[in-house]
Short mmCIF file of C-alpha atoms in Angstrom, two decimals:
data_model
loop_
_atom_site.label_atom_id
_atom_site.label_comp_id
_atom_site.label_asym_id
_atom_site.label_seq_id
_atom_site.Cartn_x
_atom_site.Cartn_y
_atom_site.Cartn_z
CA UNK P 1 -1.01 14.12 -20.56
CA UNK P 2 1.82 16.24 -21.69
CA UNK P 3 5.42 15.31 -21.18
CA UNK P 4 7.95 18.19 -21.16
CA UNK P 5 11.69 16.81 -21.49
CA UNK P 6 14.21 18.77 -20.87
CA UNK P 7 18.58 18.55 -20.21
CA UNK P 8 20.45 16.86 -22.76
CA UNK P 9 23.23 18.62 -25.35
CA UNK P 10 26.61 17.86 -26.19
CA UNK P 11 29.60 16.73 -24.14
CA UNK P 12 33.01 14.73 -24.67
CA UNK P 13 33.31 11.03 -24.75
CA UNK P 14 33.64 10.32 -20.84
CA UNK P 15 31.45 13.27 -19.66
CA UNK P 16 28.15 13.21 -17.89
CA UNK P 17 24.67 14.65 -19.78
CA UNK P 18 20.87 14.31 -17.31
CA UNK P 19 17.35 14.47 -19.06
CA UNK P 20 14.43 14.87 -17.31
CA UNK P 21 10.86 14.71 -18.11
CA UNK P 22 7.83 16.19 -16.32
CA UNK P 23 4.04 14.70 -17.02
CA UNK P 24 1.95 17.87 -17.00
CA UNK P 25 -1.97 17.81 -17.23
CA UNK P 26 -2.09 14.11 -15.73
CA UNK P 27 -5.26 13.52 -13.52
CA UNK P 28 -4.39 10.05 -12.60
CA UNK P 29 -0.56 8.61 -11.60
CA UNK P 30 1.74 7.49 -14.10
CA UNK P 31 2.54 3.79 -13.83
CA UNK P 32 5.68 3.99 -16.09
CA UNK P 33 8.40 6.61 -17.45
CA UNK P 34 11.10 6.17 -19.22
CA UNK P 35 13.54 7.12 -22.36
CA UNK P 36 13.83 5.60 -25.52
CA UNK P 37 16.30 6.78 -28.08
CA UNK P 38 16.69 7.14 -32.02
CA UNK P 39 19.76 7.34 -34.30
CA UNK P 40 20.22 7.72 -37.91
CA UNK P 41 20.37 4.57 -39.68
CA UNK P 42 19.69 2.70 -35.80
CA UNK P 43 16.77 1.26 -34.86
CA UNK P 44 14.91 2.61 -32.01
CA UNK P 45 15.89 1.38 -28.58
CA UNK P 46 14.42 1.72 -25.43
CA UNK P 47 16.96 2.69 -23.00
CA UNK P 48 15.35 2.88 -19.46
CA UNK P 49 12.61 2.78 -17.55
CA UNK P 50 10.99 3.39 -13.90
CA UNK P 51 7.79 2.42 -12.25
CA UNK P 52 5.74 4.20 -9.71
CA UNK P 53 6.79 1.26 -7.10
CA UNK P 54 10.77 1.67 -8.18
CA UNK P 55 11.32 -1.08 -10.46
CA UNK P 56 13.26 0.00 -13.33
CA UNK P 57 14.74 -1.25 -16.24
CA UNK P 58 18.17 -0.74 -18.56
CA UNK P 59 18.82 -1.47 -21.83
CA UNK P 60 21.95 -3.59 -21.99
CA UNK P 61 24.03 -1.02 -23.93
CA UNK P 62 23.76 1.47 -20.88
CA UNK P 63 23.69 -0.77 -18.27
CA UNK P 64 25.91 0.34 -15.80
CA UNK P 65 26.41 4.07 -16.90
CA UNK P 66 22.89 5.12 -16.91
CA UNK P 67 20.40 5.60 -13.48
CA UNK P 68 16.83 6.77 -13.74
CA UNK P 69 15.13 8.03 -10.93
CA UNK P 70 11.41 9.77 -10.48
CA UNK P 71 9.97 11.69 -8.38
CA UNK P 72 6.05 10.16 -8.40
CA UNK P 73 4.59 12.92 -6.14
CA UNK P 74 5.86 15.55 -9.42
CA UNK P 75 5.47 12.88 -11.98
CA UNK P 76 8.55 13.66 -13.32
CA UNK P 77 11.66 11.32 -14.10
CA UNK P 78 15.06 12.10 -14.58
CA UNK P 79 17.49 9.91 -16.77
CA UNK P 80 21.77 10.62 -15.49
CA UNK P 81 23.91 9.35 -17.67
CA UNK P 82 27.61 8.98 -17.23
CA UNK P 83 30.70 7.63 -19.00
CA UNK P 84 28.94 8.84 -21.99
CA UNK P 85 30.23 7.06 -24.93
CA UNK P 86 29.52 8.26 -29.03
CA UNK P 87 27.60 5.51 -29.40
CA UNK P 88 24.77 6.96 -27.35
CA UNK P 89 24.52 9.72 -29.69
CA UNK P 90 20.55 10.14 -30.43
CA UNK P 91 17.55 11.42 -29.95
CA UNK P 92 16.17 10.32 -26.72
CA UNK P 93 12.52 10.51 -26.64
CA UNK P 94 10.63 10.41 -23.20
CA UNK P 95 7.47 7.89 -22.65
CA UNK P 96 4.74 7.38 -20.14
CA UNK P 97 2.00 5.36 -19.32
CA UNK P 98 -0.95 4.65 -16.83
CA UNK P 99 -0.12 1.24 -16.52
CA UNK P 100 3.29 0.45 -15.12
CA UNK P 101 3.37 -2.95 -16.89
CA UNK P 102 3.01 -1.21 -20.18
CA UNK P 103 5.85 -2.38 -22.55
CA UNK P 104 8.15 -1.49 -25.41
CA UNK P 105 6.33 -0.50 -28.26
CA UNK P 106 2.80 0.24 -26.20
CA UNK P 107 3.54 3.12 -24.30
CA UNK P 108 0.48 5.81 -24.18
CA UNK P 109 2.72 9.29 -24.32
CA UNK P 110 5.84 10.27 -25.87
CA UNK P 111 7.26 13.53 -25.60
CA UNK P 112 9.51 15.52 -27.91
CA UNK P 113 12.70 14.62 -28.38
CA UNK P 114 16.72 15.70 -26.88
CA UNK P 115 19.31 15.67 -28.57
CA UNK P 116 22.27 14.25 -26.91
CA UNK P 117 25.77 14.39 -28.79
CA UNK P 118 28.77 13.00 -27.53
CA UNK P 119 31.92 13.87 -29.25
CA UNK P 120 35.19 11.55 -29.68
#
């Protein structure tokens, strides 16, 4: 499985950045997809996440300003976020796996990374 992000970039405090990733080369469905992100001197946190059957998941910091969607017949997700803040500044990092109760830190397939910037 290959996972091709793509979206992301740099926008003002406020604005609106979307990210979406496509799972290429997958014979079988993918249970799980989501984002995690990565910032200098942060730890790694995983910021959303969507199963084949719709159940997703936020990560308290975007709660509210984020919404992940997927389309499961493409196996692709897509990640909108809005009110964008500097704080979500990072690399955001898109994951996958067969099984949709696959958790943080056990995900199968990660994908390069996007750089999203948000200016003050």
């Amino acid at each position: 499985v290959q996972l091709q992000a793509s979206g992301g970039g740099l926008v003002q405090a406020g604005g609106s950045l979307s990210l979406s990733c496509a799972a290429s080369r997958s014979r079988f469905s993918i249970g799980v997809m989501g984002w995690y992100r990565w910032a200098p001197e942060k730890a790694r946190e995983l910021v959303a996440t969507r199963t084949s059957d719709g159940t997703t998941y936020y990560g308290d910091a975007v709660k509210g300003r984020f919404t992940i969607s997927r389309d499961n017949a493409k196996n692709t997700a897509y990640l909108q976020m809005n009110s964008l803040k500097p704080e979500d500044t990072a690399i955001y990092y898109c994951i996958a796996d067969r099984d949709p109760q696959s958790g943080w830190g056990s995900f199968e397939y990660s994908g390069q990374g996007t750089q999203v910037t948000v200016s003050s």
